[in-house]
Short mmCIF file of C-alpha atoms in Angstrom, two decimals:
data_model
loop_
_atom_site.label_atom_id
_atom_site.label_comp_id
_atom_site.label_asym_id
_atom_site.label_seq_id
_atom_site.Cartn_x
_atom_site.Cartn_y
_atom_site.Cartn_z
CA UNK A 122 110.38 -191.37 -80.79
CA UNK A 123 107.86 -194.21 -80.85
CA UNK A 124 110.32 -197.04 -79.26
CA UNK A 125 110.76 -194.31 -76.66
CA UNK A 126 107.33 -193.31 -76.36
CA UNK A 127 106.55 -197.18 -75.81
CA UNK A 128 108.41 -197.34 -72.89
CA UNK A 129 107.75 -194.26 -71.26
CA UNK A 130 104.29 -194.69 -72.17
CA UNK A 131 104.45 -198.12 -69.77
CA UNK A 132 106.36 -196.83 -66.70
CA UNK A 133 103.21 -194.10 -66.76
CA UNK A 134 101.13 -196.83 -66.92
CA UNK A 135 102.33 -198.25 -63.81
CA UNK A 136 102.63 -195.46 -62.01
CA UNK A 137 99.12 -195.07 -62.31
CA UNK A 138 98.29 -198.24 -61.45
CA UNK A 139 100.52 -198.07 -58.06
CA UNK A 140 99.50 -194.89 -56.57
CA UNK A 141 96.14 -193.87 -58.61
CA UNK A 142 93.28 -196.27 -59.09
CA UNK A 143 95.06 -199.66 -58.49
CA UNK A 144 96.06 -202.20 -60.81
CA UNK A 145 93.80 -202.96 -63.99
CA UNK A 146 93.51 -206.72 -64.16
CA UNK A 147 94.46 -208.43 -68.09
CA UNK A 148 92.30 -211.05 -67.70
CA UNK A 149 94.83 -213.55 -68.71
CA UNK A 150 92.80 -216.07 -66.62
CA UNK A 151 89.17 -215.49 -67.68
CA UNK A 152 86.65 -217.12 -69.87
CA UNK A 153 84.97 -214.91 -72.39
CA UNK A 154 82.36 -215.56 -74.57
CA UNK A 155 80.22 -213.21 -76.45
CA UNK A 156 77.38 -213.84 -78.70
CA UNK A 157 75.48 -210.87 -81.20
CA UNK A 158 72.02 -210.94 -81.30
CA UNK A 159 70.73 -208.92 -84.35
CA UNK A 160 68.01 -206.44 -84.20
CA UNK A 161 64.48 -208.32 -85.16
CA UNK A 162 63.59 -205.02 -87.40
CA UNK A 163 64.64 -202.30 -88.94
CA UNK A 164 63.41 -200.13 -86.10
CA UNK A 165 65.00 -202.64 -83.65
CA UNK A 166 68.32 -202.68 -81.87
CA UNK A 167 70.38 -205.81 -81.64
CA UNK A 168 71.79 -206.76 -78.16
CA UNK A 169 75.84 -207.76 -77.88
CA UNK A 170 76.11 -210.33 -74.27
CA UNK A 171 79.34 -210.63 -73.04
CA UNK A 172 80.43 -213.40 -70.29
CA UNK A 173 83.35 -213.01 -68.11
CA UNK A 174 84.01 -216.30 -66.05
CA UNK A 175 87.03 -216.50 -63.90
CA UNK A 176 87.33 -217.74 -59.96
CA UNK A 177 84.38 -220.21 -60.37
CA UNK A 178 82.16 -217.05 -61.17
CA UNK A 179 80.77 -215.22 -63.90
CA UNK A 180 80.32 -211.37 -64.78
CA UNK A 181 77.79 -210.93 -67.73
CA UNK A 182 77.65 -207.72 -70.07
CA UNK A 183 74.56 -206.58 -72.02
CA UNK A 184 74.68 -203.68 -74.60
CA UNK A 185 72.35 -201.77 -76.79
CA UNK A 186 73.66 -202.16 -80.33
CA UNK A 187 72.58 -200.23 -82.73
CA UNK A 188 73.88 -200.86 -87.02
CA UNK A 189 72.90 -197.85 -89.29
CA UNK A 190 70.34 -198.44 -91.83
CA UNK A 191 70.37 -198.34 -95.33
CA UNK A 192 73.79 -197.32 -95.13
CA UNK A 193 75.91 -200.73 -96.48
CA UNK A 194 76.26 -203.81 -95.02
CA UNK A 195 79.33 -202.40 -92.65
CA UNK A 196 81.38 -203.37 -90.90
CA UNK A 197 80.83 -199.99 -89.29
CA UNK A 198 83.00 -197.85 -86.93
CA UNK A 199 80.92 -197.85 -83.49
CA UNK A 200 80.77 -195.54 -80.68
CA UNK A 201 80.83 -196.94 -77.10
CA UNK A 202 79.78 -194.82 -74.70
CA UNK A 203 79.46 -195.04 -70.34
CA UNK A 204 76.16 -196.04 -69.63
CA UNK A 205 74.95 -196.18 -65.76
CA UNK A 206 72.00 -197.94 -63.87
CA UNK A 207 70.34 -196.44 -60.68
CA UNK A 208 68.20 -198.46 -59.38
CA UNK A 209 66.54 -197.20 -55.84
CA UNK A 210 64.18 -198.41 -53.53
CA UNK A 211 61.46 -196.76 -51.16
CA UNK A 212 60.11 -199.25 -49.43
CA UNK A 213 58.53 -201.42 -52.37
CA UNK A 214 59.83 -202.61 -55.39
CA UNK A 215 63.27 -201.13 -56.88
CA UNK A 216 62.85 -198.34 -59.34
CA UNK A 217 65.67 -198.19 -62.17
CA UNK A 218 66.44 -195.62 -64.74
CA UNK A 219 68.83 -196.42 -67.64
CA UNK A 220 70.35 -197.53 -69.72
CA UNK A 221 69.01 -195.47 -72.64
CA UNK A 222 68.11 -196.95 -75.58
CA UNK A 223 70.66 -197.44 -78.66
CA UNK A 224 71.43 -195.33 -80.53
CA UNK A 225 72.99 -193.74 -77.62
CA UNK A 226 76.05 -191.13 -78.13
CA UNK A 227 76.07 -190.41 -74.25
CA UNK A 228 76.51 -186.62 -73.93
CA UNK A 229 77.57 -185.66 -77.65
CA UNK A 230 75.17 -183.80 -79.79
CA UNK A 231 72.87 -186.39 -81.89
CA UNK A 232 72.98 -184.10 -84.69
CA UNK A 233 76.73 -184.84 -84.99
CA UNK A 234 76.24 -188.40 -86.00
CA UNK A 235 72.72 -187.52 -88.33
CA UNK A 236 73.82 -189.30 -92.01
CA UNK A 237 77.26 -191.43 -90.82
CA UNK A 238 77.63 -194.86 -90.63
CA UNK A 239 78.18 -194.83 -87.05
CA UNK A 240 77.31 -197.98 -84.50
CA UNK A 241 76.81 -197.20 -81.20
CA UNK A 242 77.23 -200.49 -78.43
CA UNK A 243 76.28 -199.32 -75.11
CA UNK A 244 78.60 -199.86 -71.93
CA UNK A 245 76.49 -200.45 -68.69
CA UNK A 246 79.12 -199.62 -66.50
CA UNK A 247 77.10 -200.72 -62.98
CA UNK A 248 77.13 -204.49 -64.55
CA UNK A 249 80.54 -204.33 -63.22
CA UNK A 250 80.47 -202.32 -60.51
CA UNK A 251 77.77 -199.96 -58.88
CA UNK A 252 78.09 -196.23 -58.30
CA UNK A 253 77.14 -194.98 -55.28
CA UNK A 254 76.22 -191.64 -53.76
CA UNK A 255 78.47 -191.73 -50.58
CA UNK A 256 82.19 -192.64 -50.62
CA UNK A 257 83.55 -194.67 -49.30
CA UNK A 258 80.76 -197.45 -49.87
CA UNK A 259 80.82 -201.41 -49.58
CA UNK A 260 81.52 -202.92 -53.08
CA UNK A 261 82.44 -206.30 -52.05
CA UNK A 262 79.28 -208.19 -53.49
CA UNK A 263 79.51 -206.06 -57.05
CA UNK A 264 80.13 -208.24 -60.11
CA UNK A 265 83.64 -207.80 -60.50
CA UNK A 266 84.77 -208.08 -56.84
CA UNK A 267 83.39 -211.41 -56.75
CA UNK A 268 85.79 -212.12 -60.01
CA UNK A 269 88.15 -210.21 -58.18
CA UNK A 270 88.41 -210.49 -54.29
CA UNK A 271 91.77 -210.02 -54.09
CA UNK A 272 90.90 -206.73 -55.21
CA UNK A 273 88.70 -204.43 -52.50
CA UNK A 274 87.26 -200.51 -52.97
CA UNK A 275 86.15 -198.40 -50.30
CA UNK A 276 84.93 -200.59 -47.30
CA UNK A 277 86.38 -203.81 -47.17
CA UNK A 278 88.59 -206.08 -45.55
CA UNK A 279 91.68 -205.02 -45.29
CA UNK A 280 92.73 -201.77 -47.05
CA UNK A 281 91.13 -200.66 -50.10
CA UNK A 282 93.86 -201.22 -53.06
CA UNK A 283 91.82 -200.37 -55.99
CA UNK A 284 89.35 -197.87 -57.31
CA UNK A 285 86.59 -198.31 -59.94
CA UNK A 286 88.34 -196.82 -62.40
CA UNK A 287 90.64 -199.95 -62.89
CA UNK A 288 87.19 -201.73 -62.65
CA UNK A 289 85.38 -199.88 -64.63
CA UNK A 290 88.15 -199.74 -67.68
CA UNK A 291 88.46 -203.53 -67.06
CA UNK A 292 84.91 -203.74 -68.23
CA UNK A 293 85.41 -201.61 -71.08
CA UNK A 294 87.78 -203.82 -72.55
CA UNK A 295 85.85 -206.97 -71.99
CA UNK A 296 82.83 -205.21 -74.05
CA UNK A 297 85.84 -204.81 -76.87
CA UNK A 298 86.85 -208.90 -76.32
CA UNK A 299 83.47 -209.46 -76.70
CA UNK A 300 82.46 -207.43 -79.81
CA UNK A 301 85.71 -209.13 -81.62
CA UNK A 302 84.69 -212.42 -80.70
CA UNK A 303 81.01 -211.32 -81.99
CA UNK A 304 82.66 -210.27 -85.23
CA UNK A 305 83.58 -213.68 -85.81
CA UNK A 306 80.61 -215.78 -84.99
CA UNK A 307 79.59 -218.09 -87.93
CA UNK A 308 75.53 -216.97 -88.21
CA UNK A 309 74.89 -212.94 -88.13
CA UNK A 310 78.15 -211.69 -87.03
CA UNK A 311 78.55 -208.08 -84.97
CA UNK A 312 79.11 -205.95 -88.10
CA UNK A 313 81.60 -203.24 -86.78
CA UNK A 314 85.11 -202.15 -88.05
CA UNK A 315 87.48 -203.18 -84.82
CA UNK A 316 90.23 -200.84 -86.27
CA UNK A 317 87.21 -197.70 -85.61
CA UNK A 318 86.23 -197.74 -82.20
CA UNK A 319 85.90 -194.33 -79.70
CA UNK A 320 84.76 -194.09 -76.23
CA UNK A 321 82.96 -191.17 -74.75
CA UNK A 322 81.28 -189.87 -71.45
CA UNK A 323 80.83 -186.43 -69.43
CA UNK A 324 81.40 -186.03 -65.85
CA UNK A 325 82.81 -188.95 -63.95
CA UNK A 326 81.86 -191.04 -66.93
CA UNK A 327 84.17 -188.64 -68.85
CA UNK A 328 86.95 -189.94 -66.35
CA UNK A 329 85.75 -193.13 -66.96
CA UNK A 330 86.07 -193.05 -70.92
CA UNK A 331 89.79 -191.43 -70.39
CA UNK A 332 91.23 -194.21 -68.42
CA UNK A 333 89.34 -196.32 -71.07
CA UNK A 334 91.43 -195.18 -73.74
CA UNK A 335 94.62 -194.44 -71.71
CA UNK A 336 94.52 -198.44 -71.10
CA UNK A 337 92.93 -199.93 -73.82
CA UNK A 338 95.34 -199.46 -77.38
CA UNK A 339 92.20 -200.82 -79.41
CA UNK A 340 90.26 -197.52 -79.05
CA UNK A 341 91.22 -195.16 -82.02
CA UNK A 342 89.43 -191.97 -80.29
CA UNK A 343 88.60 -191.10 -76.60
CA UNK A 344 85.89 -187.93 -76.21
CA UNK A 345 86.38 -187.06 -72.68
CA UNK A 346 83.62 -184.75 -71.97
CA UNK A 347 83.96 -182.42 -68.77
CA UNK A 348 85.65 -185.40 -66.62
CA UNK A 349 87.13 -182.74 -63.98
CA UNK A 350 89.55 -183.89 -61.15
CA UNK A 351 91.51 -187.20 -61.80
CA UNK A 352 90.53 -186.12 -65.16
CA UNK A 353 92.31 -184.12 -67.46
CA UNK A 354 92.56 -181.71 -64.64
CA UNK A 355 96.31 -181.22 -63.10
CA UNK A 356 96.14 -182.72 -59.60
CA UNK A 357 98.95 -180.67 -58.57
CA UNK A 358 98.37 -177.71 -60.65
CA UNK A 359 94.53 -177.38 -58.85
CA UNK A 360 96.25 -177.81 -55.52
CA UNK A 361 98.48 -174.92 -56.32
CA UNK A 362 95.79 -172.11 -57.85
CA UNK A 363 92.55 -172.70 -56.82
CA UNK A 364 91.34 -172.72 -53.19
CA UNK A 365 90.69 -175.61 -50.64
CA UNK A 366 87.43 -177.10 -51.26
CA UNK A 367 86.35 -175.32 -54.52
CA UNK A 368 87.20 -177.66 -57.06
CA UNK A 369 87.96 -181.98 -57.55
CA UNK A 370 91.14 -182.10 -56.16
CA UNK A 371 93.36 -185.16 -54.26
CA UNK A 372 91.54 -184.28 -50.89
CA UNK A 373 88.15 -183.56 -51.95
CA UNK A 374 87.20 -186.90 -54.80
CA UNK A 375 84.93 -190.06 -54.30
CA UNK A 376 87.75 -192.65 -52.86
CA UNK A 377 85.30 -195.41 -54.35
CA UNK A 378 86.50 -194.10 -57.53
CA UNK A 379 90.18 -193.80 -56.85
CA UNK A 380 92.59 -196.08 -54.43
CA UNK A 381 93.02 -195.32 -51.16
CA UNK A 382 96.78 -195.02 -51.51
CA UNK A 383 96.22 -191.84 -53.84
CA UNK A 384 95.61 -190.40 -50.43
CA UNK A 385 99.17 -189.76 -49.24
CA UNK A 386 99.30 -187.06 -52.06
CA UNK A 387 96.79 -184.99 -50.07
CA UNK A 388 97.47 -181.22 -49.38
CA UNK A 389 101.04 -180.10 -50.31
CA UNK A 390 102.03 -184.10 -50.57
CA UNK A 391 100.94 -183.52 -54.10
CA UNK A 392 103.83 -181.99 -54.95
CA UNK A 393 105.16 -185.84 -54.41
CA UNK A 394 102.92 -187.38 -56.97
CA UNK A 395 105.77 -189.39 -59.58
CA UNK A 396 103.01 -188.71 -62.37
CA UNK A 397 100.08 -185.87 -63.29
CA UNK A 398 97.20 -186.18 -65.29
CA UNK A 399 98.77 -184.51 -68.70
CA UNK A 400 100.43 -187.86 -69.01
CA UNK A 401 97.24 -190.19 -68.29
CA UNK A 402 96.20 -188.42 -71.40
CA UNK A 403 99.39 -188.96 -72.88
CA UNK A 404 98.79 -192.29 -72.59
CA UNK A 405 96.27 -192.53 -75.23
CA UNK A 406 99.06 -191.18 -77.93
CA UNK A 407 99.58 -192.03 -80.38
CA UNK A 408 95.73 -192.59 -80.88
CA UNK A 409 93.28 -189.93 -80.71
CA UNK A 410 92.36 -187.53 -78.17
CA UNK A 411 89.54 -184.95 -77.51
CA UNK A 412 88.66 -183.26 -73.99
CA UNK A 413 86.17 -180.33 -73.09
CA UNK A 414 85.88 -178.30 -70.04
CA UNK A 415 83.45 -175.74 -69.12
CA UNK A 416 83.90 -172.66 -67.41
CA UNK A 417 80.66 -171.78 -66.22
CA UNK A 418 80.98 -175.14 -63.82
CA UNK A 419 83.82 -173.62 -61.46
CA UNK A 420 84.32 -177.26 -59.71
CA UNK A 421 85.31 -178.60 -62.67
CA UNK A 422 89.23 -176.56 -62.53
CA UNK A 423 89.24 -175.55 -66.08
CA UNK A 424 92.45 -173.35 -65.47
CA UNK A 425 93.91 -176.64 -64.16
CA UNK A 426 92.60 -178.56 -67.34
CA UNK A 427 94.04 -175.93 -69.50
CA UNK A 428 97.10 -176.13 -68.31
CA UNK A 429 97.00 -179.94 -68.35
CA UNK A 430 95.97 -179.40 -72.32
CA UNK A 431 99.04 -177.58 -73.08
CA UNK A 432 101.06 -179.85 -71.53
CA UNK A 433 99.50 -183.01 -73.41
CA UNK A 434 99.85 -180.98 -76.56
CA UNK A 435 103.82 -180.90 -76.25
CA UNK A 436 103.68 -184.41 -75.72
CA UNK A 437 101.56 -184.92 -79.12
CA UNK A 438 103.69 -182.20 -80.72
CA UNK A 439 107.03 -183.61 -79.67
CA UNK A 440 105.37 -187.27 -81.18
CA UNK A 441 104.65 -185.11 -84.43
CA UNK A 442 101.19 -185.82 -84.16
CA UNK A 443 99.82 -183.00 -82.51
CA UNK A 444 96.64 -183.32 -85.05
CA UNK A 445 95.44 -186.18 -82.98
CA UNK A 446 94.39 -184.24 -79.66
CA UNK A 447 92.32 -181.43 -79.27
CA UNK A 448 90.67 -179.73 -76.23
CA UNK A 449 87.74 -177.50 -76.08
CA UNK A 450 86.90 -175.54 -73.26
CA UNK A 451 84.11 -173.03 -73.34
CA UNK A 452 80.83 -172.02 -71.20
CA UNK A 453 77.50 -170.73 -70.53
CA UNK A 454 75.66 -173.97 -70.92
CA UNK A 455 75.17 -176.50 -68.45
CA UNK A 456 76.95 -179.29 -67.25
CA UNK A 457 77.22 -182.04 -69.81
CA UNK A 458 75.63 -179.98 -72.49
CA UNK A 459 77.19 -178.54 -75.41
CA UNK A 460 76.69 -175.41 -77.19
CA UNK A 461 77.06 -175.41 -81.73
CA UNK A 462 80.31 -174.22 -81.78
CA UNK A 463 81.13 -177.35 -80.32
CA UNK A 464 80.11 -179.25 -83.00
CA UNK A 465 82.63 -178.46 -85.79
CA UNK A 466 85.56 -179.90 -83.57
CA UNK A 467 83.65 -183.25 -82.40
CA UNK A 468 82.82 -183.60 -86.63
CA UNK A 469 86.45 -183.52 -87.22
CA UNK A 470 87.72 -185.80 -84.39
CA UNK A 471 84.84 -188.06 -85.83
CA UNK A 472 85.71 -187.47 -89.36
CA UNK A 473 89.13 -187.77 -89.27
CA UNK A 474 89.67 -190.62 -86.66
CA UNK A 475 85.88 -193.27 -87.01
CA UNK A 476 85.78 -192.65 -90.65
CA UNK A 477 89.05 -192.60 -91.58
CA UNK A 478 89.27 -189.04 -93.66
CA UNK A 479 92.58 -188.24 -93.50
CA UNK A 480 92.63 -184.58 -95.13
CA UNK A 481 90.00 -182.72 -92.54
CA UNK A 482 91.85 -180.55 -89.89
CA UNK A 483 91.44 -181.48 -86.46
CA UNK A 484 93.48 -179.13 -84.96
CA UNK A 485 91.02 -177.69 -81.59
CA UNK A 486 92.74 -175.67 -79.43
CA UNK A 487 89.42 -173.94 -78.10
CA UNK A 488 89.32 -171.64 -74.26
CA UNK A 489 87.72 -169.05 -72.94
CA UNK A 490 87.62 -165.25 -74.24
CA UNK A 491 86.00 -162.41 -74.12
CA UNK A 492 83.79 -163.35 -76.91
CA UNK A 493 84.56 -166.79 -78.05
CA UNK A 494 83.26 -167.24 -81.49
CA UNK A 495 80.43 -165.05 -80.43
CA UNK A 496 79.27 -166.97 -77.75
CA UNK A 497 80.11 -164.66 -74.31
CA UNK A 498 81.68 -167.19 -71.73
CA UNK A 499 80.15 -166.29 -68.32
CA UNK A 500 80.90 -167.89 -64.31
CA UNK A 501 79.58 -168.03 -61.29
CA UNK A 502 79.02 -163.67 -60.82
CA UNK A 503 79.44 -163.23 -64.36
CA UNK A 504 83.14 -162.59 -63.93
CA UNK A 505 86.50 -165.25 -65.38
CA UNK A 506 88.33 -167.00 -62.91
CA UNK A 507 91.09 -166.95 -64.93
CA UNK A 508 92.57 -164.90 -67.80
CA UNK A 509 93.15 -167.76 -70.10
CA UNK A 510 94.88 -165.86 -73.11
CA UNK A 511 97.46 -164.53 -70.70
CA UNK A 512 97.63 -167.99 -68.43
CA UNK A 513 101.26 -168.69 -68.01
CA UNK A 514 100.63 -172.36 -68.83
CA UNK A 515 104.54 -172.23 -69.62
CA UNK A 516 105.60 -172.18 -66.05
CA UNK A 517 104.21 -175.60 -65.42
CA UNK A 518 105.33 -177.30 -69.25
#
């Protein structure tokens, strides 16, 4: 199954890359040099700098690190989650918010992590590209389009041929080059365990930590938190169920984010698309996988992600490792937020896959009912969009 899933895994990859967010760059022909900074107390964080030098210029990464204390010397699994940067201006002076400080577990629970030997290094994700409000936007002077000007996004010369996804999970893997080289530097080396590392964000950063660990085989666990369309979210299957303009779908997304060439899909065109989004999150197989939705947030298609869910699920079954994805999709909380019950699954996917303890069961298959585990799931009216225990997810897997 593997040497199969190897291949197949690949021709998904480039169909992704061809008619999705445009081609993800190896960086074959860059420069990289890191260098690990420790913290200057025990109260301190340490700070990981990454350079990226290729076409006579140079991108540079900074991240939070933060090393738990009085837990060993490591090395230490670590956390990376999808840190932005606004910065806006009113007339005067810019006025930016973010990163946070480390440690940082983006939109998990803190409590999760209290009393593990967990590392977080932050990912600013606008040192490589900016996010912006309106789509499509001019990204030509970003960091990585200077790197990369054979590459263009929203309004540039030319047609657009790339989306900041590719960018964006580009970056990710530098901070990755970076933290290995840092592992190996002679005085105070990075102290993390390279064979332990999970991504995580909510929202578009959600998106952003999927195609993270879709592309990158170096992360053990992706937490994709609420990512919605170009997500775990069926492009096809939201096209088909829910109604023009309600949710993410191929017409209605942030073409900054996604190549322009994903456009000819629009309307019933996305009946055309060679791929769907159950195998992006394929992709990460046979490494770990965990994705929430949440059904009080109607935009974010959650009958789409479900079926999307059951469909990765066979893939993991058929793989016989159907222990290594999960998804979780409840409610009534807000966007980005998580309720308790959430916490038992995001221990085990931590657990089992950052600390390495094989025995605990991961297996989350978590949606909407009447009264899931006591915690009513309500929507926009108070009333389900969909009927999820009687979903016939079947007709589409």
């Amino acid at each position: 199954w593997f040497t199969s899933w190897e291949r197949r895994r690949n021709e998904i990859k480039a169909a992704v890359e061809k008619y999705e967010t445009g081609p993800k760059p190896d960086c074959h022909d860059c420069t990289i040099t890191a260098n690990y900074v420790p913290p200057a107390s025990a109260t301190a964080n340490g700070t990981l700098t990454v350079d990226v030098t290729r076409n006579g210029k140079t991108l540079t990464l900074t991240s939070g690190v933060f090393i738990p204390q009085g837990m060993g010397s490591g090395p230490f699994p670590a956390l990376i989650p999808m840190e932005i940067q606004f910065c806006f201006s009113f007339g005067g002076p810019p006025i930016c918010f973010g990163p946070p400080s480390q440690p940082d577990y983006g939109s998990l629970p803190a409590s999760v992590f209290t009393g593990l030997p967990v590392a977080t290094v932050g990912y600013v994700s606008t040192q490589v590209t900016a996010y912006n409000f309106s789509s499509p936007s001019d990204h030509t002077k970003d960091p990585f389009y200077q790197l990369y000007p054979e590459y263009c996004e929203g309004i540039c010369t030319g047609t657009s041929n790339q989306g900041e996804y590719a960018a964006w999970s580009w970056g990710v893997s530098r901070i990755i080059d970076g933290m290995e080289i840092a592992t190996h530097q002679s005085v105070n080396p990075l102290p993390i365990d390279m064979k332990h590392l999970a991504v995580t964000g909510c929202s578009f950063a959600g998106k952003m930590a999927l195609y993270a660990g879709a592309f990158d085989e170096r992360i053990a666990l992706t937490i994709a938190q609420e990512n919605g369309g170009g997500g775990a979210p069926s492009w096809r299957v939201s096209h088909d169920i829910e109604a023009q303009g309600t949710v993410e779908d191929v017409d209605d997304t942030n073409y900054d984010w996604f190549s322009q060439q994903m456009q000819q899909f629009a309307g019933d065109n996305v009946y055309k698309l060679p791929f769907d989004q159950h195998e992006l999150m394929a992709m990460v197989a046979p490494r770990a996988l965990l994705e929430t939705g949440n059904a009080s947030q109607y935009w974010l298609s959650n009958g789409s992600n479900y079926v999307s869910a059951r469909a990765t699920k066979r893939i993991y079954n058929t793989l016989g490792i159907g222990d290594r994805f999960g998804f979780f999709i409840d409610g009534s909380h807000a966007h980005c937020a998580t309720l308790p019950i959430e916490n038992a699954p995001l221990t085990a996917f931590i657990d089992k896959f950052l600390l390495g303890q094989a025995t605990v069961n991961s297996d989350v298959e978590v949606y909407p009912t009447p009264a899931n585990a006591g915690n009513p799931i309500t929507v926009a009216g108070g009333a389900y969009a969909y009927d999820f225990p009687t979903m016939n997810y079947r007709r589409w897997t």
